[in-house]
């Protein structure tokens, strides 16, 4: 309880390790390792809920899909020729308000 409001705090952490995707020496796309931290603070007093949240709190950057756009993949002789990256969603901070009746 905080000021008469029911309060819930939630924090999550996850780690995703990196990997190499091919065995070919000339082309070795890699998935970057990354740490992800998300937080949510919920205030609840019938009939209103107010939620403050942060996703990717530390604005972690990583290439999470090195094969890039699956509709734009250039493969010749087992060599992936591309310089596109697929990043994580950037830091997102927000407020959500809901009314339950």
PDB file of N, CA and C in Angstrom:
ATOM      1  N   UNK A   1       0.848  -1.182   0.000  1.00  0.00           N
ATOM      2  CA  UNK A   1       0.000   0.000   0.000  1.00  0.00           C
ATOM      3  C   UNK A   1       0.893   1.245   0.000  1.00  0.00           C
ATOM      4  N   UNK A   2       0.513   2.178  -0.813  1.00  0.00           N
ATOM      5  CA  UNK A   2       1.242   3.438  -0.896  1.00  0.00           C
ATOM      6  C   UNK A   2       0.200   4.544  -0.972  1.00  0.00           C
ATOM      7  N   UNK A   3       0.058   5.305   0.091  1.00  0.00           N
ATOM      8  CA  UNK A   3      -0.924   6.380   0.100  1.00  0.00           C
ATOM      9  C   UNK A   3      -2.348   5.876  -0.072  1.00  0.00           C
ATOM     10  N   UNK A   4      -2.671   4.699   0.440  1.00  0.00           N
ATOM     11  CA  UNK A   4      -4.008   4.144   0.302  1.00  0.00           C
ATOM     12  C   UNK A   4      -4.251   3.410  -1.001  1.00  0.00           C
ATOM     13  N   UNK A   5      -3.251   3.361  -1.881  1.00  0.00           N
ATOM     14  CA  UNK A   5      -3.378   2.641  -3.153  1.00  0.00           C
ATOM     15  C   UNK A   5      -2.701   1.285  -3.046  1.00  0.00           C
ATOM     16  N   UNK A   6      -3.314   0.271  -3.620  1.00  0.00           N
ATOM     17  CA  UNK A   6      -2.630  -1.016  -3.750  1.00  0.00           C
ATOM     18  C   UNK A   6      -1.535  -0.824  -4.783  1.00  0.00           C
ATOM     19  N   UNK A   7      -0.345  -1.276  -4.461  1.00  0.00           N
ATOM     20  CA  UNK A   7       0.804  -1.043  -5.324  1.00  0.00           C
ATOM     21  C   UNK A   7       1.491  -2.366  -5.645  1.00  0.00           C
ATOM     22  N   UNK A   8       1.846  -2.537  -6.904  1.00  0.00           N
ATOM     23  CA  UNK A   8       2.581  -3.720  -7.341  1.00  0.00           C
ATOM     24  C   UNK A   8       3.806  -3.248  -8.116  1.00  0.00           C
ATOM     25  N   UNK A   9       4.964  -3.759  -7.745  1.00  0.00           N
ATOM     26  CA  UNK A   9       6.201  -3.452  -8.469  1.00  0.00           C
ATOM     27  C   UNK A   9       6.718  -4.746  -9.080  1.00  0.00           C
ATOM     28  N   UNK A  10       7.056  -4.702 -10.348  1.00  0.00           N
ATOM     29  CA  UNK A  10       7.549  -5.884 -11.050  1.00  0.00           C
ATOM     30  C   UNK A  10       8.789  -5.494 -11.831  1.00  0.00           C
ATOM     31  N   UNK A  11       9.830  -6.289 -11.688  1.00  0.00           N
ATOM     32  CA  UNK A  11      11.057  -6.066 -12.453  1.00  0.00           C
ATOM     33  C   UNK A  11      11.489  -7.405 -13.024  1.00  0.00           C
ATOM     34  N   UNK A  12      11.856  -7.418 -14.296  1.00  0.00           N
ATOM     35  CA  UNK A  12      12.316  -8.665 -14.903  1.00  0.00           C
ATOM     36  C   UNK A  12      13.667  -8.445 -15.572  1.00  0.00           C
ATOM     37  N   UNK A  13      14.463  -9.489 -15.538  1.00  0.00           N
ATOM     38  CA  UNK A  13      15.789  -9.471 -16.162  1.00  0.00           C
ATOM     39  C   UNK A  13      15.938 -10.741 -16.986  1.00  0.00           C
ATOM     40  N   UNK A  14      16.490 -10.600 -18.163  1.00  0.00           N
ATOM     41  CA  UNK A  14      16.803 -11.791 -18.954  1.00  0.00           C
ATOM     42  C   UNK A  14      18.128 -11.587 -19.679  1.00  0.00           C
ATOM     43  N   UNK A  15      18.816 -12.683 -19.878  1.00  0.00           N
ATOM     44  CA  UNK A  15      20.065 -12.674 -20.635  1.00  0.00           C
ATOM     45  C   UNK A  15      19.908 -13.645 -21.788  1.00  0.00           C
ATOM     46  N   UNK A  16      20.267 -13.200 -22.977  1.00  0.00           N
ATOM     47  CA  UNK A  16      20.268 -14.064 -24.159  1.00  0.00           C
ATOM     48  C   UNK A  16      21.700 -14.104 -24.665  1.00  0.00           C
ATOM     49  N   UNK A  17      22.262 -15.295 -24.732  1.00  0.00           N
ATOM     50  CA  UNK A  17      23.644 -15.457 -25.162  1.00  0.00           C
ATOM     51  C   UNK A  17      23.788 -15.350 -26.668  1.00  0.00           C
ATOM     52  N   UNK A  18      24.956 -14.999 -27.115  1.00  0.00           N
ATOM     53  CA  UNK A  18      25.249 -14.898 -28.540  1.00  0.00           C
ATOM     54  C   UNK A  18      25.572 -16.257 -29.135  1.00  0.00           C
ATOM     55  N   UNK A  19      25.575 -16.286 -30.451  1.00  0.00           N
ATOM     56  CA  UNK A  19      25.899 -17.527 -31.143  1.00  0.00           C
ATOM     57  C   UNK A  19      26.371 -17.222 -32.557  1.00  0.00           C
ATOM     58  N   UNK A  20      27.068 -18.153 -33.151  1.00  0.00           N
ATOM     59  CA  UNK A  20      27.439 -18.086 -34.557  1.00  0.00           C
ATOM     60  C   UNK A  20      26.479 -18.987 -35.306  1.00  0.00           C
ATOM     61  N   UNK A  21      26.014 -18.528 -36.472  1.00  0.00           N
ATOM     62  CA  UNK A  21      24.957 -19.253 -37.153  1.00  0.00           C
ATOM     63  C   UNK A  21      25.429 -20.185 -38.261  1.00  0.00           C
ATOM     64  N   UNK A  22      26.599 -19.951 -38.814  1.00  0.00           N
ATOM     65  CA  UNK A  22      27.097 -20.787 -39.911  1.00  0.00           C
ATOM     66  C   UNK A  22      28.490 -21.298 -39.594  1.00  0.00           C
ATOM     67  N   UNK A  23      28.888 -22.355 -40.286  1.00  0.00           N
ATOM     68  CA  UNK A  23      30.228 -22.884 -40.114  1.00  0.00           C
ATOM     69  C   UNK A  23      31.166 -22.396 -41.211  1.00  0.00           C
ATOM     70  N   UNK A  24      30.636 -21.689 -42.186  1.00  0.00           N
ATOM     71  CA  UNK A  24      31.422 -21.211 -43.314  1.00  0.00           C
ATOM     72  C   UNK A  24      32.394 -20.119 -42.859  1.00  0.00           C
ATOM     73  N   UNK A  25      33.660 -20.224 -43.227  1.00  0.00           N
ATOM     74  CA  UNK A  25      34.686 -19.288 -42.774  1.00  0.00           C
ATOM     75  C   UNK A  25      34.506 -17.876 -43.331  1.00  0.00           C
ATOM     76  N   UNK A  26      34.023 -17.751 -44.579  1.00  0.00           N
ATOM     77  CA  UNK A  26      33.922 -16.433 -45.209  1.00  0.00           C
ATOM     78  C   UNK A  26      32.713 -15.644 -44.745  1.00  0.00           C
ATOM     79  N   UNK A  27      31.729 -16.317 -44.252  1.00  0.00           N
ATOM     80  CA  UNK A  27      30.524 -15.634 -43.796  1.00  0.00           C
ATOM     81  C   UNK A  27      30.077 -16.266 -42.496  1.00  0.00           C
ATOM     82  N   UNK A  28      30.129 -15.494 -41.450  1.00  0.00           N
ATOM     83  CA  UNK A  28      29.796 -16.040 -40.146  1.00  0.00           C
ATOM     84  C   UNK A  28      28.892 -15.066 -39.398  1.00  0.00           C
ATOM     85  N   UNK A  29      27.609 -14.950 -39.811  1.00  0.00           N
ATOM     86  CA  UNK A  29      26.727 -14.030 -39.107  1.00  0.00           C
ATOM     87  C   UNK A  29      26.577 -14.439 -37.650  1.00  0.00           C
ATOM     88  N   UNK A  30      26.522 -13.442 -36.778  1.00  0.00           N
ATOM     89  CA  UNK A  30      26.470 -13.713 -35.346  1.00  0.00           C
ATOM     90  C   UNK A  30      25.247 -13.045 -34.717  1.00  0.00           C
ATOM     91  N   UNK A  31      24.659 -13.741 -33.767  1.00  0.00           N
ATOM     92  CA  UNK A  31      23.625 -13.160 -32.920  1.00  0.00           C
ATOM     93  C   UNK A  31      24.351 -12.603 -31.704  1.00  0.00           C
ATOM     94  N   UNK A  32      24.153 -11.307 -31.441  1.00  0.00           N
ATOM     95  CA  UNK A  32      24.828 -10.669 -30.316  1.00  0.00           C
ATOM     96  C   UNK A  32      24.198 -11.085 -28.991  1.00  0.00           C
ATOM     97  N   UNK A  33      25.007 -11.230 -27.939  1.00  0.00           N
ATOM     98  CA  UNK A  33      24.435 -11.467 -26.609  1.00  0.00           C
ATOM     99  C   UNK A  33      23.870 -10.155 -26.076  1.00  0.00           C
ATOM    100  N   UNK A  34      22.851 -10.255 -25.220  1.00  0.00           N
ATOM    101  CA  UNK A  34      22.328  -9.025 -24.625  1.00  0.00           C
ATOM    102  C   UNK A  34      21.629  -9.311 -23.303  1.00  0.00           C
ATOM    103  N   UNK A  35      21.535  -8.263 -22.490  1.00  0.00           N
ATOM    104  CA  UNK A  35      20.830  -8.273 -21.217  1.00  0.00           C
ATOM    105  C   UNK A  35      19.605  -7.379 -21.379  1.00  0.00           C
ATOM    106  N   UNK A  36      18.460  -7.798 -20.845  1.00  0.00           N
ATOM    107  CA  UNK A  36      17.235  -7.018 -20.967  1.00  0.00           C
ATOM    108  C   UNK A  36      16.629  -6.834 -19.578  1.00  0.00           C
ATOM    109  N   UNK A  37      16.312  -5.567 -19.237  1.00  0.00           N
ATOM    110  CA  UNK A  37      15.683  -5.250 -17.957  1.00  0.00           C
ATOM    111  C   UNK A  37      14.388  -4.491 -18.237  1.00  0.00           C
ATOM    112  N   UNK A  38      13.287  -4.974 -17.679  1.00  0.00           N
ATOM    113  CA  UNK A  38      11.982  -4.326 -17.796  1.00  0.00           C
ATOM    114  C   UNK A  38      11.444  -4.069 -16.390  1.00  0.00           C
ATOM    115  N   UNK A  39      10.699  -2.954 -16.237  1.00  0.00           N
ATOM    116  CA  UNK A  39      10.111  -2.626 -14.943  1.00  0.00           C
ATOM    117  C   UNK A  39       8.674  -2.148 -15.124  1.00  0.00           C
ATOM    118  N   UNK A  40       7.850  -2.386 -14.104  1.00  0.00           N
ATOM    119  CA  UNK A  40       6.467  -1.906 -14.116  1.00  0.00           C
ATOM    120  C   UNK A  40       6.061  -1.590 -12.677  1.00  0.00           C
ATOM    121  N   UNK A  41       5.416  -0.434 -12.495  1.00  0.00           N
ATOM    122  CA  UNK A  41       4.880  -0.027 -11.207  1.00  0.00           C
ATOM    123  C   UNK A  41       3.396   0.236 -11.421  1.00  0.00           C
ATOM    124  N   UNK A  42       2.568  -0.513 -10.693  1.00  0.00           N
ATOM    125  CA  UNK A  42       1.117  -0.448 -10.870  1.00  0.00           C
ATOM    126  C   UNK A  42       0.472   0.078  -9.593  1.00  0.00           C
ATOM    127  N   UNK A  43      -0.357   1.091  -9.745  1.00  0.00           N
ATOM    128  CA  UNK A  43      -1.166   1.633  -8.654  1.00  0.00           C
ATOM    129  C   UNK A  43      -2.608   1.261  -8.951  1.00  0.00           C
ATOM    130  N   UNK A  44      -3.281   0.708  -7.939  1.00  0.00           N
ATOM    131  CA  UNK A  44      -4.632   0.215  -8.171  1.00  0.00           C
ATOM    132  C   UNK A  44      -5.550   0.693  -7.053  1.00  0.00           C
ATOM    133  N   UNK A  45      -6.591   1.409  -7.425  1.00  0.00           N
ATOM    134  CA  UNK A  45      -7.650   1.815  -6.497  1.00  0.00           C
ATOM    135  C   UNK A  45      -8.935   1.754  -7.304  1.00  0.00           C
ATOM    136  N   UNK A  46      -9.819   0.825  -6.930  1.00  0.00           N
ATOM    137  CA  UNK A  46     -11.057   0.630  -7.701  1.00  0.00           C
ATOM    138  C   UNK A  46     -11.719   1.953  -8.013  1.00  0.00           C
ATOM    139  N   UNK A  47     -12.102   2.193  -9.222  1.00  0.00           N
ATOM    140  CA  UNK A  47     -12.038   1.350 -10.417  1.00  0.00           C
ATOM    141  C   UNK A  47     -10.877   1.696 -11.343  1.00  0.00           C
ATOM    142  N   UNK A  48      -9.868   2.414 -10.845  1.00  0.00           N
ATOM    143  CA  UNK A  48      -8.792   2.919 -11.703  1.00  0.00           C
ATOM    144  C   UNK A  48      -7.492   2.166 -11.450  1.00  0.00           C
ATOM    145  N   UNK A  49      -6.753   1.905 -12.546  1.00  0.00           N
ATOM    146  CA  UNK A  49      -5.398   1.365 -12.478  1.00  0.00           C
ATOM    147  C   UNK A  49      -4.483   2.304 -13.243  1.00  0.00           C
ATOM    148  N   UNK A  50      -3.366   2.640 -12.642  1.00  0.00           N
ATOM    149  CA  UNK A  50      -2.360   3.462 -13.306  1.00  0.00           C
ATOM    150  C   UNK A  50      -1.057   2.674 -13.294  1.00  0.00           C
ATOM    151  N   UNK A  51      -0.448   2.552 -14.442  1.00  0.00           N
ATOM    152  CA  UNK A  51       0.758   1.752 -14.575  1.00  0.00           C
ATOM    153  C   UNK A  51       1.855   2.586 -15.234  1.00  0.00           C
ATOM    154  N   UNK A  52       3.004   2.642 -14.598  1.00  0.00           N
ATOM    155  CA  UNK A  52       4.200   3.248 -15.179  1.00  0.00           C
ATOM    156  C   UNK A  52       5.116   2.103 -15.572  1.00  0.00           C
ATOM    157  N   UNK A  53       5.698   2.162 -16.775  1.00  0.00           N
ATOM    158  CA  UNK A  53       6.535   1.051 -17.204  1.00  0.00           C
ATOM    159  C   UNK A  53       7.753   1.531 -17.971  1.00  0.00           C
ATOM    160  N   UNK A  54       8.766   0.689 -17.985  1.00  0.00           N
ATOM    161  CA  UNK A  54       9.978   0.907 -18.776  1.00  0.00           C
ATOM    162  C   UNK A  54      10.394  -0.437 -19.343  1.00  0.00           C
ATOM    163  N   UNK A  55      10.562  -0.494 -20.645  1.00  0.00           N
ATOM    164  CA  UNK A  55      11.039  -1.709 -21.317  1.00  0.00           C
ATOM    165  C   UNK A  55      12.408  -1.413 -21.903  1.00  0.00           C
ATOM    166  N   UNK A  56      13.303  -2.375 -21.836  1.00  0.00           N
ATOM    167  CA  UNK A  56      14.693  -2.201 -22.245  1.00  0.00           C
ATOM    168  C   UNK A  56      15.263  -0.985 -21.515  1.00  0.00           C
ATOM    169  N   UNK A  57      15.182  -1.015 -20.205  1.00  0.00           N
ATOM    170  CA  UNK A  57      15.506   0.112 -19.342  1.00  0.00           C
ATOM    171  C   UNK A  57      16.881   0.721 -19.622  1.00  0.00           C
ATOM    172  N   UNK A  58      17.879  -0.100 -19.915  1.00  0.00           N
ATOM    173  CA  UNK A  58      19.235   0.406 -20.129  1.00  0.00           C
ATOM    174  C   UNK A  58      19.552   0.608 -21.610  1.00  0.00           C
ATOM    175  N   UNK A  59      18.515   0.565 -22.456  1.00  0.00           N
ATOM    176  CA  UNK A  59      18.644   0.816 -23.899  1.00  0.00           C
ATOM    177  C   UNK A  59      19.719  -0.078 -24.536  1.00  0.00           C
ATOM    178  N   UNK A  60      19.671  -1.352 -24.220  1.00  0.00           N
ATOM    179  CA  UNK A  60      20.616  -2.327 -24.752  1.00  0.00           C
ATOM    180  C   UNK A  60      20.493  -2.403 -26.269  1.00  0.00           C
ATOM    181  N   UNK A  61      21.624  -2.500 -26.936  1.00  0.00           N
ATOM    182  CA  UNK A  61      21.636  -2.613 -28.397  1.00  0.00           C
ATOM    183  C   UNK A  61      22.308  -3.921 -28.787  1.00  0.00           C
ATOM    184  N   UNK A  62      21.699  -4.636 -29.723  1.00  0.00           N
ATOM    185  CA  UNK A  62      22.253  -5.903 -30.191  1.00  0.00           C
ATOM    186  C   UNK A  62      21.614  -6.261 -31.524  1.00  0.00           C
ATOM    187  N   UNK A  63      22.329  -7.030 -32.320  1.00  0.00           N
ATOM    188  CA  UNK A  63      21.784  -7.569 -33.563  1.00  0.00           C
ATOM    189  C   UNK A  63      21.178  -8.926 -33.220  1.00  0.00           C
ATOM    190  N   UNK A  64      19.853  -9.004 -33.204  1.00  0.00           N
ATOM    191  CA  UNK A  64      19.192 -10.222 -32.741  1.00  0.00           C
ATOM    192  C   UNK A  64      18.774 -11.163 -33.870  1.00  0.00           C
ATOM    193  N   UNK A  65      18.944 -10.736 -35.116  1.00  0.00           N
ATOM    194  CA  UNK A  65      18.615 -11.608 -36.252  1.00  0.00           C
ATOM    195  C   UNK A  65      19.533 -11.260 -37.419  1.00  0.00           C
ATOM    196  N   UNK A  66      20.768 -11.791 -37.442  1.00  0.00           N
ATOM    197  CA  UNK A  66      21.747 -11.375 -38.442  1.00  0.00           C
ATOM    198  C   UNK A  66      21.433 -11.819 -39.866  1.00  0.00           C
ATOM    199  N   UNK A  67      20.419 -12.655 -40.049  1.00  0.00           N
ATOM    200  CA  UNK A  67      20.040 -12.985 -41.417  1.00  0.00           C
ATOM    201  C   UNK A  67      19.161 -11.891 -42.011  1.00  0.00           C
ATOM    202  N   UNK A  68      18.870 -10.865 -41.207  1.00  0.00           N
ATOM    203  CA  UNK A  68      18.202  -9.659 -41.668  1.00  0.00           C
ATOM    204  C   UNK A  68      16.782  -9.917 -42.141  1.00  0.00           C
ATOM    205  N   UNK A  69      16.370  -9.177 -43.124  1.00  0.00           N
ATOM    206  CA  UNK A  69      15.030  -9.283 -43.690  1.00  0.00           C
ATOM    207  C   UNK A  69      14.929 -10.603 -44.454  1.00  0.00           C
ATOM    208  N   UNK A  70      14.066 -11.530 -44.036  1.00  0.00           N
ATOM    209  CA  UNK A  70      13.998 -12.823 -44.726  1.00  0.00           C
ATOM    210  C   UNK A  70      13.524 -12.703 -46.176  1.00  0.00           C
ATOM    211  N   UNK A  71      12.961 -11.576 -46.553  1.00  0.00           N
ATOM    212  CA  UNK A  71      12.529 -11.367 -47.929  1.00  0.00           C
ATOM    213  C   UNK A  71      13.609 -10.690 -48.760  1.00  0.00           C
ATOM    214  N   UNK A  72      14.740 -10.364 -48.141  1.00  0.00           N
ATOM    215  CA  UNK A  72      15.822  -9.670 -48.822  1.00  0.00           C
ATOM    216  C   UNK A  72      17.159 -10.318 -48.494  1.00  0.00           C
ATOM    217  N   UNK A  73      17.200 -11.635 -48.491  1.00  0.00           N
ATOM    218  CA  UNK A  73      18.411 -12.371 -48.140  1.00  0.00           C
ATOM    219  C   UNK A  73      19.167 -12.742 -49.408  1.00  0.00           C
ATOM    220  N   UNK A  74      20.413 -12.342 -49.487  1.00  0.00           N
ATOM    221  CA  UNK A  74      21.259 -12.664 -50.629  1.00  0.00           C
ATOM    222  C   UNK A  74      22.231 -13.759 -50.207  1.00  0.00           C
ATOM    223  N   UNK A  75      22.072 -14.917 -50.786  1.00  0.00           N
ATOM    224  CA  UNK A  75      22.954 -16.038 -50.461  1.00  0.00           C
ATOM    225  C   UNK A  75      23.569 -16.551 -51.757  1.00  0.00           C
ATOM    226  N   UNK A  76      24.905 -16.573 -51.807  1.00  0.00           N
ATOM    227  CA  UNK A  76      25.582 -17.134 -52.970  1.00  0.00           C
ATOM    228  C   UNK A  76      26.778 -17.941 -52.481  1.00  0.00           C
ATOM    229  N   UNK A  77      26.832 -19.181 -52.849  1.00  0.00           N
ATOM    230  CA  UNK A  77      27.910 -20.075 -52.426  1.00  0.00           C
ATOM    231  C   UNK A  77      28.076 -20.089 -50.904  1.00  0.00           C
ATOM    232  N   UNK A  78      26.967 -20.143 -50.184  1.00  0.00           N
ATOM    233  CA  UNK A  78      26.937 -20.211 -48.723  1.00  0.00           C
ATOM    234  C   UNK A  78      27.508 -18.970 -48.055  1.00  0.00           C
ATOM    235  N   UNK A  79      27.587 -17.851 -48.766  1.00  0.00           N
ATOM    236  CA  UNK A  79      28.069 -16.600 -48.187  1.00  0.00           C
ATOM    237  C   UNK A  79      26.894 -15.644 -48.074  1.00  0.00           C
ATOM    238  N   UNK A  80      26.637 -15.142 -46.886  1.00  0.00           N
ATOM    239  CA  UNK A  80      25.570 -14.171 -46.683  1.00  0.00           C
ATOM    240  C   UNK A  80      26.155 -12.786 -46.898  1.00  0.00           C
ATOM    241  N   UNK A  81      25.641 -12.069 -47.893  1.00  0.00           N
ATOM    242  CA  UNK A  81      26.156 -10.746 -48.234  1.00  0.00           C
ATOM    243  C   UNK A  81      25.142  -9.687 -47.831  1.00  0.00           C
ATOM    244  N   UNK A  82      25.257  -9.192 -46.629  1.00  0.00           N
ATOM    245  CA  UNK A  82      24.311  -8.190 -46.168  1.00  0.00           C
ATOM    246  C   UNK A  82      24.904  -7.434 -44.996  1.00  0.00           C
ATOM    247  N   UNK A  83      24.539  -6.165 -44.870  1.00  0.00           N
ATOM    248  CA  UNK A  83      25.008  -5.386 -43.737  1.00  0.00           C
ATOM    249  C   UNK A  83      23.846  -4.835 -42.917  1.00  0.00           C
ATOM    250  N   UNK A  84      22.653  -5.382 -43.134  1.00  0.00           N
ATOM    251  CA  UNK A  84      21.501  -4.974 -42.343  1.00  0.00           C
ATOM    252  C   UNK A  84      21.570  -5.630 -40.971  1.00  0.00           C
ATOM    253  N   UNK A  85      20.964  -4.973 -39.990  1.00  0.00           N
ATOM    254  CA  UNK A  85      20.872  -5.559 -38.656  1.00  0.00           C
ATOM    255  C   UNK A  85      19.429  -5.474 -38.176  1.00  0.00           C
ATOM    256  N   UNK A  86      19.075  -6.337 -37.251  1.00  0.00           N
ATOM    257  CA  UNK A  86      17.745  -6.313 -36.635  1.00  0.00           C
ATOM    258  C   UNK A  86      17.950  -5.995 -35.153  1.00  0.00           C
ATOM    259  N   UNK A  87      17.719  -4.738 -34.760  1.00  0.00           N
ATOM    260  CA  UNK A  87      17.988  -4.352 -33.373  1.00  0.00           C
ATOM    261  C   UNK A  87      16.853  -4.722 -32.434  1.00  0.00           C
ATOM    262  N   UNK A  88      17.148  -4.667 -31.158  1.00  0.00           N
ATOM    263  CA  UNK A  88      16.121  -4.787 -30.129  1.00  0.00           C
ATOM    264  C   UNK A  88      15.247  -3.532 -30.165  1.00  0.00           C
ATOM    265  N   UNK A  89      14.055  -3.630 -29.607  1.00  0.00           N
ATOM    266  CA  UNK A  89      13.229  -2.429 -29.461  1.00  0.00           C
ATOM    267  C   UNK A  89      13.967  -1.467 -28.530  1.00  0.00           C
ATOM    268  N   UNK A  90      14.056  -0.190 -28.873  1.00  0.00           N
ATOM    269  CA  UNK A  90      14.764   0.756 -28.009  1.00  0.00           C
ATOM    270  C   UNK A  90      14.031   0.969 -26.688  1.00  0.00           C
ATOM    271  N   UNK A  91      14.707   1.653 -25.757  1.00  0.00           N
ATOM    272  CA  UNK A  91      14.090   1.940 -24.458  1.00  0.00           C
ATOM    273  C   UNK A  91      12.716   2.570 -24.690  1.00  0.00           C
ATOM    274  N   UNK A  92      11.733   2.051 -23.982  1.00  0.00           N
ATOM    275  CA  UNK A  92      10.365   2.561 -24.080  1.00  0.00           C
ATOM    276  C   UNK A  92       9.873   2.826 -22.664  1.00  0.00           C
ATOM    277  N   UNK A  93       9.447   4.058 -22.424  1.00  0.00           N
ATOM    278  CA  UNK A  93       8.915   4.443 -21.124  1.00  0.00           C
ATOM    279  C   UNK A  93       7.497   4.936 -21.346  1.00  0.00           C
ATOM    280  N   UNK A  94       6.572   4.488 -20.510  1.00  0.00           N
ATOM    281  CA  UNK A  94       5.189   4.878 -20.748  1.00  0.00           C
ATOM    282  C   UNK A  94       4.323   4.876 -19.517  1.00  0.00           C
ATOM    283  N   UNK A  95       3.097   5.294 -19.747  1.00  0.00           N
ATOM    284  CA  UNK A  95       2.071   5.382 -18.726  1.00  0.00           C
ATOM    285  C   UNK A  95       0.792   4.789 -19.309  1.00  0.00           C
ATOM    286  N   UNK A  96       0.148   3.931 -18.549  1.00  0.00           N
ATOM    287  CA  UNK A  96      -1.112   3.353 -18.981  1.00  0.00           C
ATOM    288  C   UNK A  96      -2.145   3.567 -17.874  1.00  0.00           C
ATOM    289  N   UNK A  97      -3.306   4.006 -18.263  1.00  0.00           N
ATOM    290  CA  UNK A  97      -4.407   4.228 -17.319  1.00  0.00           C
ATOM    291  C   UNK A  97      -5.594   3.415 -17.800  1.00  0.00           C
ATOM    292  N   UNK A  98      -6.213   2.656 -16.883  1.00  0.00           N
ATOM    293  CA  UNK A  98      -7.403   1.886 -17.242  1.00  0.00           C
ATOM    294  C   UNK A  98      -8.482   2.070 -16.180  1.00  0.00           C
ATOM    295  N   UNK A  99      -9.704   1.968 -16.632  1.00  0.00           N
ATOM    296  CA  UNK A  99     -10.877   2.150 -15.779  1.00  0.00           C
ATOM    297  C   UNK A  99     -11.702   0.875 -15.898  1.00  0.00           C
ATOM    298  N   UNK A 100     -11.947   0.204 -14.797  1.00  0.00           N
ATOM    299  CA  UNK A 100     -12.725  -1.033 -14.788  1.00  0.00           C
ATOM    300  C   UNK A 100     -14.091  -0.756 -14.174  1.00  0.00           C
ATOM    301  N   UNK A 101     -15.136  -1.112 -14.886  1.00  0.00           N
ATOM    302  CA  UNK A 101     -16.486  -0.886 -14.362  1.00  0.00           C
ATOM    303  C   UNK A 101     -17.271  -2.178 -14.304  1.00  0.00           C
TER     304      UNK A 101
END
